[in-house]
Amino acid sequence: MLLSRILNMRLITHNMLTSHVKGVTNGYPLIIEATEVEEKEVDFNPEFISRMMSRIEWPALVKAMEWIGKKDCLPEEPIENCEKDNDFLQKAHHALMEIEVITGSLKCPESGRKFPISNGIPNMLLNEDEV
Amino acid sequence: MSIATPDYRHLKDFPDVYEPAEDTFLLLDALEKEQNALNKLRPTLTLEVGSGSGIVTTFLAKILQSKALHLVTDRNSQATLCTQQTANYNETRVDAINTDLVHGLLPRLQNCVDILILNPPYVVTPSHELLETGIAWTWAGGICGREVMDRLFPDVPKLLSKRGIFYLVVVQENKPKEIMKMFENMEFASTVVLNRRAGPENLSVIKFWKKGTEDGS
């Protein structure tokens, strides 16, 4: 049977996105202006999160959590040997994999250009005069 | 291990999304052939540019048993939506971004992508057809069918991680030998994983990796 659940933008995706508006030199991280956020339980895979840590911009993830009003869920800095700390990895897992932005927008910190999130998918397309 | 072709029966709801065809299935067969190499690489992050229906990344996610982050892009918002549904119907997870090629991902994803996949619009057409919207987007490739893929090629060395692999679908008219030579000049090794004639099209899947690293096989 086909399920009809919509998948929305997770914070792990937000962590990978940069504003690319012409002339912008510091377009990261994009400011989250969320109007609808949902939490969904995802199976915890500590091995994957541990590997993923080297590809995550931690300060951007902390900011993202702050913008959606969950600042207290994450330490400001990754702890020492965080790759091996189950408790830490669980927190990172929750922030990266379980929080979804359904509607809202991502705002370029420099130009203020807003990238809408529609159907839970960030739209990074620019107009011709912005490229 | 044989991997089932993802279910994509909901595609009928998306008239402007490319329906999986011979090129798509050749790419799936190539990935299946590569499954040992892919698992050995233990990818953390994969990226498919122009995911269309989403069956390719869904299939890759099945091979890797969801132990990686699977990002996809497509400039057609219907394709990104369809891709996420394909992943969901097949009980896996893909994270879609509505954008042109990899716009908005660099420099952040510099050296982060372990597997990069491109099944581009490769059909030889007049250049102006690239500007048309709708279903022509999915196949019109302009001069030599190369105009879309040529725009991505300079970003490939930036995106790939040290042991990263790039899989590309081409037809003979795209001049695959010339593409392989171009990548050799950027310090990449390459090999044809699969080749198949389908009607008028002579299709190949080429694999590229940085010289001096294992090719994973």
mmCIF file of C-alpha atoms in Angstrom:
data_model
loop_
_atom_site.group_PDB
_atom_site.id
_atom_site.type_symbol
_atom_site.label_atom_id
_atom_site.label_comp_id
_atom_site.label_asym_id
_atom_site.label_seq_id
_atom_site.Cartn_x
_atom_site.Cartn_y
_atom_site.Cartn_z
ATOM 1 C CA MET A 1 0.000 0.000 0.000
ATOM 2 C CA LEU A 2 1.217 3.483 -0.805
ATOM 3 C CA LEU A 3 1.664 5.870 2.073
ATOM 4 C CA SER A 4 1.112 9.535 1.445
ATOM 5 C CA ARG A 5 3.353 11.136 4.051
ATOM 6 C CA ILE A 6 5.070 14.278 2.826
ATOM 7 C CA LEU A 7 8.771 14.536 3.620
ATOM 8 C CA ASN A 8 9.832 17.997 4.724
ATOM 9 C CA MET A 9 13.087 19.912 5.052
ATOM 10 C CA ARG A 10 15.215 18.568 7.881
ATOM 11 C CA LEU A 11 17.861 20.634 9.636
ATOM 12 C CA ILE A 12 20.535 18.381 8.122
ATOM 13 C CA THR A 13 19.525 19.797 4.716
ATOM 14 C CA HIS A 14 19.496 23.357 6.030
ATOM 15 C CA ASN A 15 23.055 22.753 7.249
ATOM 16 C CA MET A 16 24.152 22.176 3.624
ATOM 17 C CA LEU A 17 22.552 25.246 2.002
ATOM 18 C CA THR A 18 24.165 28.585 1.174
ATOM 19 C CA SER A 19 22.783 31.743 -0.390
ATOM 20 C CA HIS A 20 24.229 32.124 -3.872
ATOM 21 C CA VAL A 21 22.758 35.484 -4.801
ATOM 22 C CA LYS A 22 25.165 37.427 -7.030
ATOM 23 C CA GLY A 23 27.551 39.590 -5.007
ATOM 24 C CA VAL A 24 26.873 37.894 -1.668
ATOM 25 C CA THR A 25 30.102 36.891 0.077
ATOM 26 C CA ASN A 26 28.735 35.521 3.331
ATOM 27 C CA GLY A 27 25.509 33.683 2.663
ATOM 28 C CA TYR A 28 25.825 31.022 5.363
ATOM 29 C CA PRO A 29 23.949 29.918 7.341
ATOM 30 C CA LEU A 30 20.547 30.834 5.962
ATOM 31 C CA ILE A 31 18.228 32.266 8.609
ATOM 32 C CA ILE A 32 15.251 29.996 9.218
ATOM 33 C CA GLU A 33 11.884 31.728 9.377
ATOM 34 C CA ALA A 34 9.654 28.771 10.067
ATOM 35 C CA THR A 35 5.901 29.024 10.246
ATOM 36 C CA GLU A 36 5.305 25.299 10.695
ATOM 37 C CA VAL A 37 7.684 22.803 12.259
ATOM 38 C CA GLU A 38 7.124 19.155 13.039
ATOM 39 C CA GLU A 39 9.043 16.537 14.974
ATOM 40 C CA LYS A 40 9.145 13.013 13.639
ATOM 41 C CA GLU A 41 10.843 10.086 15.250
ATOM 42 C CA VAL A 42 13.615 8.568 13.146
ATOM 43 C CA ASP A 43 15.575 5.414 14.021
ATOM 44 C CA PHE A 44 18.815 6.400 15.729
ATOM 45 C CA ASN A 45 21.901 5.188 13.885
ATOM 46 C CA PRO A 46 24.892 6.265 16.029
ATOM 47 C CA GLU A 47 27.399 4.944 13.488
ATOM 48 C CA PHE A 48 25.962 7.174 10.736
ATOM 49 C CA ILE A 49 25.687 10.290 12.927
ATOM 50 C CA SER A 50 29.241 9.716 14.108
ATOM 51 C CA ARG A 51 30.505 9.612 10.499
ATOM 52 C CA MET A 52 28.325 12.606 9.596
ATOM 53 C CA MET A 53 29.817 14.813 12.335
ATOM 54 C CA SER A 54 32.866 15.679 10.211
ATOM 55 C CA ARG A 55 30.522 17.082 7.511
ATOM 56 C CA ILE A 56 28.337 19.135 9.863
ATOM 57 C CA GLU A 57 28.815 22.833 10.528
ATOM 58 C CA TRP A 58 28.004 22.738 14.231
ATOM 59 C CA PRO A 59 27.543 26.495 14.839
ATOM 60 C CA ALA A 60 24.999 26.572 11.982
ATOM 61 C CA LEU A 61 23.079 23.704 13.570
ATOM 62 C CA VAL A 62 23.065 25.477 16.935
ATOM 63 C CA LYS A 63 21.745 28.610 15.184
ATOM 64 C CA ALA A 64 19.087 26.583 13.364
ATOM 65 C CA MET A 65 17.851 25.163 16.664
ATOM 66 C CA GLU A 66 17.788 28.670 18.117
ATOM 67 C CA TRP A 67 15.715 29.980 15.175
ATOM 68 C CA ILE A 68 13.067 27.335 15.669
ATOM 69 C CA GLY A 69 13.005 27.933 19.419
ATOM 70 C CA LYS A 70 14.890 24.876 20.635
ATOM 71 C CA LYS A 71 18.149 26.468 21.644
ATOM 72 C CA ASP A 72 18.571 24.455 24.822
ATOM 73 C CA CYS A 73 18.614 21.079 23.087
ATOM 74 C CA LEU A 74 22.234 21.303 21.904
ATOM 75 C CA PRO A 75 25.597 22.203 23.429
ATOM 76 C CA GLU A 76 27.194 25.336 21.913
ATOM 77 C CA GLU A 77 30.275 23.350 20.922
ATOM 78 C CA PRO A 78 30.731 19.669 20.101
ATOM 79 C CA ILE A 79 32.212 17.961 23.153
ATOM 80 C CA GLU A 80 35.580 16.241 23.046
ATOM 81 C CA ASN A 81 35.436 12.811 21.363
ATOM 82 C CA CYS A 82 31.821 13.528 20.468
ATOM 83 C CA GLU A 83 31.996 10.865 17.741
ATOM 84 C CA LYS A 84 32.042 8.259 20.490
ATOM 85 C CA ASP A 85 29.640 9.833 22.968
ATOM 86 C CA ASN A 86 26.251 8.181 22.617
ATOM 87 C CA ASP A 87 24.438 10.856 24.565
ATOM 88 C CA PHE A 88 25.871 13.601 22.383
ATOM 89 C CA LEU A 89 25.174 11.681 19.169
ATOM 90 C CA GLN A 90 21.574 11.209 20.249
ATOM 91 C CA LYS A 91 21.178 14.975 20.625
ATOM 92 C CA ALA A 92 22.810 15.599 17.257
ATOM 93 C CA HIS A 93 20.541 12.941 15.716
ATOM 94 C CA HIS A 94 17.446 14.646 17.114
ATOM 95 C CA ALA A 95 18.452 18.071 15.778
ATOM 96 C CA LEU A 96 19.616 16.867 12.355
ATOM 97 C CA MET A 97 17.149 14.114 11.525
ATOM 98 C CA GLU A 98 13.958 14.555 13.516
ATOM 99 C CA ILE A 99 13.013 18.202 13.120
ATOM 100 C CA GLU A 100 11.290 19.140 9.871
ATOM 101 C CA VAL A 101 10.347 22.569 8.592
ATOM 102 C CA ILE A 102 7.081 22.290 6.664
ATOM 103 C CA THR A 103 6.526 25.902 5.667
ATOM 104 C CA GLY A 104 8.484 29.106 6.009
ATOM 105 C CA SER A 105 11.541 30.516 4.322
ATOM 106 C CA LEU A 106 15.308 30.657 4.450
ATOM 107 C CA LYS A 107 16.697 34.178 4.494
ATOM 108 C CA CYS A 108 20.089 35.153 3.107
ATOM 109 C CA PRO A 109 21.960 36.761 6.051
ATOM 110 C CA GLU A 110 23.584 39.332 3.774
ATOM 111 C CA SER A 111 21.071 40.307 1.067
ATOM 112 C CA GLY A 112 17.869 39.447 2.903
ATOM 113 C CA ARG A 113 16.686 37.457 -0.142
ATOM 114 C CA LYS A 114 14.149 34.880 0.991
ATOM 115 C CA PHE A 115 14.161 31.346 -0.344
ATOM 116 C CA PRO A 116 10.713 29.851 0.220
ATOM 117 C CA ILE A 117 10.110 26.381 1.574
ATOM 118 C CA SER A 118 7.148 24.941 -0.270
ATOM 119 C CA ASN A 119 5.768 21.438 0.155
ATOM 120 C CA GLY A 120 8.588 21.041 2.662
ATOM 121 C CA ILE A 121 11.225 21.573 -0.067
ATOM 122 C CA PRO A 122 13.581 24.576 -0.072
ATOM 123 C CA ASN A 123 13.475 26.512 -3.327
ATOM 124 C CA MET A 124 16.948 27.891 -4.088
ATOM 125 C CA LEU A 125 16.157 28.986 -7.656
ATOM 126 C CA LEU A 126 17.176 32.535 -8.469
ATOM 127 C CA ASN A 127 15.812 34.940 -11.056
ATOM 128 C CA GLU A 128 18.061 35.734 -14.013
ATOM 129 C CA ASP A 129 19.048 39.142 -12.607
ATOM 130 C CA GLU A 130 20.203 37.583 -9.321
ATOM 131 C CA VAL A 131 22.678 35.092 -10.790
ATOM 132 C CA MET B 1 22.148 -9.307 -4.049
ATOM 133 C CA SER B 2 19.416 -8.245 -6.443
ATOM 134 C CA ILE B 3 17.752 -4.925 -5.629
ATOM 135 C CA ALA B 4 14.120 -4.385 -6.649
ATOM 136 C CA THR B 5 13.302 -1.524 -8.986
ATOM 137 C CA PRO B 6 11.621 1.182 -6.885
ATOM 138 C CA ASP B 7 7.855 1.526 -7.154
ATOM 139 C CA TYR B 8 7.017 4.693 -9.076
ATOM 140 C CA ARG B 9 3.352 4.272 -9.928
ATOM 141 C CA HIS B 10 2.532 7.709 -8.460
ATOM 142 C CA LEU B 11 4.456 9.230 -11.408
ATOM 143 C CA LYS B 12 1.145 9.515 -13.277
ATOM 144 C CA ASP B 13 0.353 12.462 -10.971
ATOM 145 C CA PHE B 14 3.402 14.342 -12.307
ATOM 146 C CA PRO B 15 3.055 14.900 -16.092
ATOM 147 C CA ASP B 16 6.149 17.150 -16.292
ATOM 148 C CA VAL B 17 8.491 14.640 -14.662
ATOM 149 C CA TYR B 18 10.659 12.367 -16.816
ATOM 150 C CA GLU B 19 9.369 8.835 -16.893
ATOM 151 C CA PRO B 20 12.119 6.280 -16.220
ATOM 152 C CA ALA B 21 13.348 4.949 -19.561
ATOM 153 C CA GLU B 22 16.267 2.932 -20.975
ATOM 154 C CA ASP B 23 18.860 5.436 -19.738
ATOM 155 C CA THR B 24 17.416 5.304 -16.209
ATOM 156 C CA PHE B 25 17.391 1.517 -16.155
ATOM 157 C CA LEU B 26 20.951 1.340 -17.480
ATOM 158 C CA LEU B 27 22.001 3.578 -14.593
ATOM 159 C CA LEU B 28 20.165 1.351 -12.086
ATOM 160 C CA ASP B 29 21.881 -1.710 -13.570
ATOM 161 C CA ALA B 30 25.248 0.059 -13.334
ATOM 162 C CA LEU B 31 24.676 0.918 -9.660
ATOM 163 C CA GLU B 32 23.614 -2.643 -8.953
ATOM 164 C CA LYS B 33 26.781 -3.899 -10.631
ATOM 165 C CA GLU B 34 28.728 -1.464 -8.469
ATOM 166 C CA GLN B 35 27.015 -2.339 -5.180
ATOM 167 C CA ASN B 36 30.059 -3.968 -3.580
ATOM 168 C CA ALA B 37 32.260 -1.009 -4.468
ATOM 169 C CA LEU B 38 29.590 1.405 -3.233
ATOM 170 C CA ASN B 39 29.221 -0.327 0.119
ATOM 171 C CA LYS B 40 32.979 -0.651 0.517
ATOM 172 C CA LEU B 41 33.291 3.115 0.131
ATOM 173 C CA ARG B 42 30.903 3.576 3.088
ATOM 174 C CA PRO B 43 29.486 6.815 1.727
ATOM 175 C CA THR B 44 28.233 9.398 4.194
ATOM 176 C CA LEU B 45 26.741 11.849 1.702
ATOM 177 C CA THR B 46 25.432 11.253 -1.817
ATOM 178 C CA LEU B 47 24.145 13.823 -4.300
ATOM 179 C CA GLU B 48 22.117 13.296 -7.441
ATOM 180 C CA VAL B 49 21.755 16.278 -9.745
ATOM 181 C CA GLY B 50 18.453 16.319 -11.648
ATOM 182 C CA SER B 51 16.694 13.501 -9.839
ATOM 183 C CA GLY B 52 13.462 13.522 -11.907
ATOM 184 C CA SER B 53 11.202 10.731 -10.649
ATOM 185 C CA GLY B 54 13.708 9.947 -7.898
ATOM 186 C CA ILE B 55 14.057 6.269 -8.632
ATOM 187 C CA VAL B 56 17.842 6.406 -9.020
ATOM 188 C CA THR B 57 18.622 7.840 -5.584
ATOM 189 C CA THR B 58 15.900 5.693 -4.020
ATOM 190 C CA PHE B 59 17.606 2.662 -5.563
ATOM 191 C CA LEU B 60 20.989 3.867 -4.285
ATOM 192 C CA ALA B 61 19.515 4.333 -0.800
ATOM 193 C CA LYS B 62 18.278 0.729 -0.962
ATOM 194 C CA ILE B 63 21.761 -0.498 -1.926
ATOM 195 C CA LEU B 64 23.313 1.420 0.958
ATOM 196 C CA GLN B 65 20.496 0.502 3.352
ATOM 197 C CA SER B 66 19.916 4.129 4.389
ATOM 198 C CA LYS B 67 23.306 4.563 6.036
ATOM 199 C CA ALA B 68 23.982 7.832 4.233
ATOM 200 C CA LEU B 69 22.449 11.239 3.658
ATOM 201 C CA HIS B 70 20.939 11.299 0.172
ATOM 202 C CA LEU B 71 20.591 14.804 -1.235
ATOM 203 C CA VAL B 72 19.040 15.443 -4.623
ATOM 204 C CA THR B 73 18.423 18.541 -6.690
ATOM 205 C CA ASP B 74 16.055 19.297 -9.543
ATOM 206 C CA ARG B 75 15.033 22.645 -10.975
ATOM 207 C CA ASN B 76 11.509 21.333 -11.540
ATOM 208 C CA SER B 77 9.603 21.586 -8.250
ATOM 209 C CA GLN B 78 7.299 18.764 -9.350
ATOM 210 C CA ALA B 79 10.340 16.502 -9.771
ATOM 211 C CA THR B 80 11.625 17.259 -6.261
ATOM 212 C CA LEU B 81 8.188 16.510 -4.847
ATOM 213 C CA CYS B 82 7.902 13.317 -6.892
ATOM 214 C CA THR B 83 11.407 12.271 -5.771
ATOM 215 C CA GLN B 84 10.530 12.597 -2.097
ATOM 216 C CA GLN B 85 7.353 10.601 -2.623
ATOM 217 C CA THR B 86 9.237 7.881 -4.488
ATOM 218 C CA ALA B 87 11.656 7.598 -1.568
ATOM 219 C CA ASN B 88 8.792 7.538 0.914
ATOM 220 C CA TYR B 89 6.730 4.934 -0.961
ATOM 221 C CA ASN B 90 9.803 2.735 -1.075
ATOM 222 C CA GLU B 91 10.436 3.148 2.637
ATOM 223 C CA THR B 92 13.599 5.162 2.445
ATOM 224 C CA ARG B 93 14.533 8.801 2.807
ATOM 225 C CA VAL B 94 15.819 11.363 0.305
ATOM 226 C CA ASP B 95 16.264 15.094 0.953
ATOM 227 C CA ALA B 96 15.355 17.222 -2.057
ATOM 228 C CA ILE B 97 16.355 20.761 -2.938
ATOM 229 C CA ASN B 98 14.680 22.724 -5.697
ATOM 230 C CA THR B 99 17.581 24.328 -7.566
ATOM 231 C CA ASP B 100 19.520 24.497 -10.809
ATOM 232 C CA LEU B 101 22.342 21.893 -10.817
ATOM 233 C CA VAL B 102 24.192 22.485 -7.511
ATOM 234 C CA HIS B 103 23.397 26.163 -6.992
ATOM 235 C CA GLY B 104 23.251 26.944 -3.277
ATOM 236 C CA LEU B 105 25.374 23.925 -2.316
ATOM 237 C CA LEU B 106 28.863 25.275 -2.986
ATOM 238 C CA PRO B 107 31.162 26.152 -1.325
ATOM 239 C CA ARG B 108 29.465 24.446 1.643
ATOM 240 C CA LEU B 109 29.650 20.958 0.104
ATOM 241 C CA GLN B 110 33.278 21.310 -0.963
ATOM 242 C CA ASN B 111 34.905 17.848 -0.700
ATOM 243 C CA CYS B 112 31.815 16.444 1.046
ATOM 244 C CA VAL B 113 30.163 14.319 -1.659
ATOM 245 C CA ASP B 114 31.077 10.635 -1.681
ATOM 246 C CA ILE B 115 28.831 9.651 -4.573
ATOM 247 C CA LEU B 116 27.733 12.117 -7.235
ATOM 248 C CA ILE B 117 25.238 11.052 -9.911
ATOM 249 C CA LEU B 118 24.172 12.826 -13.081
ATOM 250 C CA ASN B 119 21.789 11.474 -15.697
ATOM 251 C CA PRO B 120 21.615 14.713 -17.661
ATOM 252 C CA PRO B 121 19.468 15.893 -20.546
ATOM 253 C CA TYR B 122 21.782 14.465 -23.237
ATOM 254 C CA VAL B 123 19.769 14.609 -26.477
ATOM 255 C CA VAL B 124 21.322 16.732 -29.235
ATOM 256 C CA THR B 125 18.971 19.691 -29.853
ATOM 257 C CA PRO B 126 19.265 23.331 -30.940
ATOM 258 C CA SER B 127 20.508 25.446 -27.991
ATOM 259 C CA HIS B 128 17.266 27.410 -27.735
ATOM 260 C CA GLU B 129 15.355 24.266 -26.714
ATOM 261 C CA LEU B 130 17.162 24.426 -23.380
ATOM 262 C CA LEU B 131 15.163 27.526 -22.602
ATOM 263 C CA GLU B 132 11.846 25.777 -23.032
ATOM 264 C CA THR B 133 10.013 24.682 -19.937
ATOM 265 C CA GLY B 134 8.056 21.530 -19.262
ATOM 266 C CA ILE B 135 9.059 18.059 -20.299
ATOM 267 C CA ALA B 136 11.690 19.301 -22.837
ATOM 268 C CA TRP B 137 13.818 20.254 -19.797
ATOM 269 C CA THR B 138 14.307 16.601 -19.059
ATOM 270 C CA TRP B 139 16.012 15.665 -22.321
ATOM 271 C CA ALA B 140 17.063 18.733 -24.365
ATOM 272 C CA GLY B 141 20.854 18.843 -24.181
ATOM 273 C CA GLY B 142 21.714 21.497 -26.785
ATOM 274 C CA ILE B 143 24.884 21.286 -28.887
ATOM 275 C CA CYS B 144 26.300 17.728 -28.822
ATOM 276 C CA GLY B 145 23.763 17.167 -26.013
ATOM 277 C CA ARG B 146 26.467 18.546 -23.754
ATOM 278 C CA GLU B 147 25.282 21.993 -22.705
ATOM 279 C CA VAL B 148 23.770 20.995 -19.352
ATOM 280 C CA MET B 149 26.422 18.479 -18.260
ATOM 281 C CA ASP B 150 29.225 20.834 -19.333
ATOM 282 C CA ARG B 151 27.921 23.367 -16.820
ATOM 283 C CA LEU B 152 28.292 20.863 -13.981
ATOM 284 C CA PHE B 153 31.695 19.393 -14.908
ATOM 285 C CA PRO B 154 33.853 22.208 -13.427
ATOM 286 C CA ASP B 155 32.125 21.694 -10.047
ATOM 287 C CA VAL B 156 32.734 17.935 -9.906
ATOM 288 C CA PRO B 157 36.319 18.129 -8.529
ATOM 289 C CA LYS B 158 35.125 20.656 -5.941
ATOM 290 C CA LEU B 159 32.204 18.545 -4.741
ATOM 291 C CA LEU B 160 33.814 15.127 -4.495
ATOM 292 C CA SER B 161 35.397 13.929 -1.279
ATOM 293 C CA LYS B 162 38.865 12.390 -1.451
ATOM 294 C CA ARG B 163 37.572 8.954 -2.406
ATOM 295 C CA GLY B 164 34.414 10.246 -4.079
ATOM 296 C CA ILE B 165 32.970 8.687 -7.225
ATOM 297 C CA PHE B 166 31.031 10.400 -10.013
ATOM 298 C CA TYR B 167 28.611 8.404 -12.183
ATOM 299 C CA LEU B 168 27.512 9.941 -15.480
ATOM 300 C CA VAL B 169 25.075 8.770 -18.175
ATOM 301 C CA VAL B 170 25.973 9.705 -21.754
ATOM 302 C CA VAL B 171 25.139 8.807 -25.342
ATOM 303 C CA GLN B 172 27.705 8.454 -28.119
ATOM 304 C CA GLU B 173 26.818 11.918 -29.532
ATOM 305 C CA ASN B 174 28.061 13.486 -26.262
ATOM 306 C CA LYS B 175 31.604 12.340 -27.208
ATOM 307 C CA PRO B 176 32.337 10.267 -24.081
ATOM 308 C CA LYS B 177 36.034 9.857 -24.987
ATOM 309 C CA GLU B 178 36.411 13.625 -25.068
ATOM 310 C CA ILE B 179 34.685 13.875 -21.649
ATOM 311 C CA MET B 180 36.982 11.219 -20.183
ATOM 312 C CA LYS B 181 39.997 13.087 -21.582
ATOM 313 C CA MET B 182 38.727 16.338 -20.059
ATOM 314 C CA PHE B 183 38.456 14.657 -16.652
ATOM 315 C CA GLU B 184 41.892 13.109 -17.063
ATOM 316 C CA ASN B 185 43.229 16.648 -17.366
ATOM 317 C CA MET B 186 41.574 17.360 -13.990
ATOM 318 C CA GLU B 187 43.438 14.354 -12.486
ATOM 319 C CA PHE B 188 40.536 11.926 -12.691
ATOM 320 C CA ALA B 189 40.610 8.293 -13.768
ATOM 321 C CA SER B 190 37.552 6.830 -15.457
ATOM 322 C CA THR B 191 36.009 3.653 -16.801
ATOM 323 C CA VAL B 192 32.810 2.670 -18.606
ATOM 324 C CA VAL B 193 30.737 0.641 -16.128
ATOM 325 C CA LEU B 194 28.012 -0.391 -18.593
ATOM 326 C CA ASN B 195 27.184 0.211 -22.226
ATOM 327 C CA ARG B 196 23.958 -0.651 -24.008
ATOM 328 C CA ARG B 197 22.275 0.101 -27.314
ATOM 329 C CA ALA B 198 18.622 1.083 -26.873
ATOM 330 C CA GLY B 199 16.924 1.863 -30.187
ATOM 331 C CA PRO B 200 18.832 4.761 -31.740
ATOM 332 C CA GLU B 201 20.733 5.525 -28.522
ATOM 333 C CA ASN B 202 24.135 4.082 -27.662
ATOM 334 C CA LEU B 203 24.140 4.642 -23.903
ATOM 335 C CA SER B 204 26.992 4.384 -21.405
ATOM 336 C CA VAL B 205 27.451 4.881 -17.692
ATOM 337 C CA ILE B 206 30.912 6.250 -16.944
ATOM 338 C CA LYS B 207 32.508 6.281 -13.517
ATOM 339 C CA PHE B 208 35.128 8.880 -12.523
ATOM 340 C CA TRP B 209 37.339 9.002 -9.440
ATOM 341 C CA LYS B 210 40.361 11.002 -8.336
ATOM 342 C CA LYS B 211 43.661 9.536 -9.520
ATOM 343 C CA GLY B 212 45.730 7.942 -6.809
ATOM 344 C CA THR B 213 42.701 6.748 -4.837
ATOM 345 C CA GLU B 214 41.089 3.352 -5.067
ATOM 346 C CA ASP B 215 38.222 3.092 -7.516
ATOM 347 C CA GLY B 216 36.413 1.045 -4.901
ATOM 348 C CA SER B 217 36.129 -2.094 -7.057
#
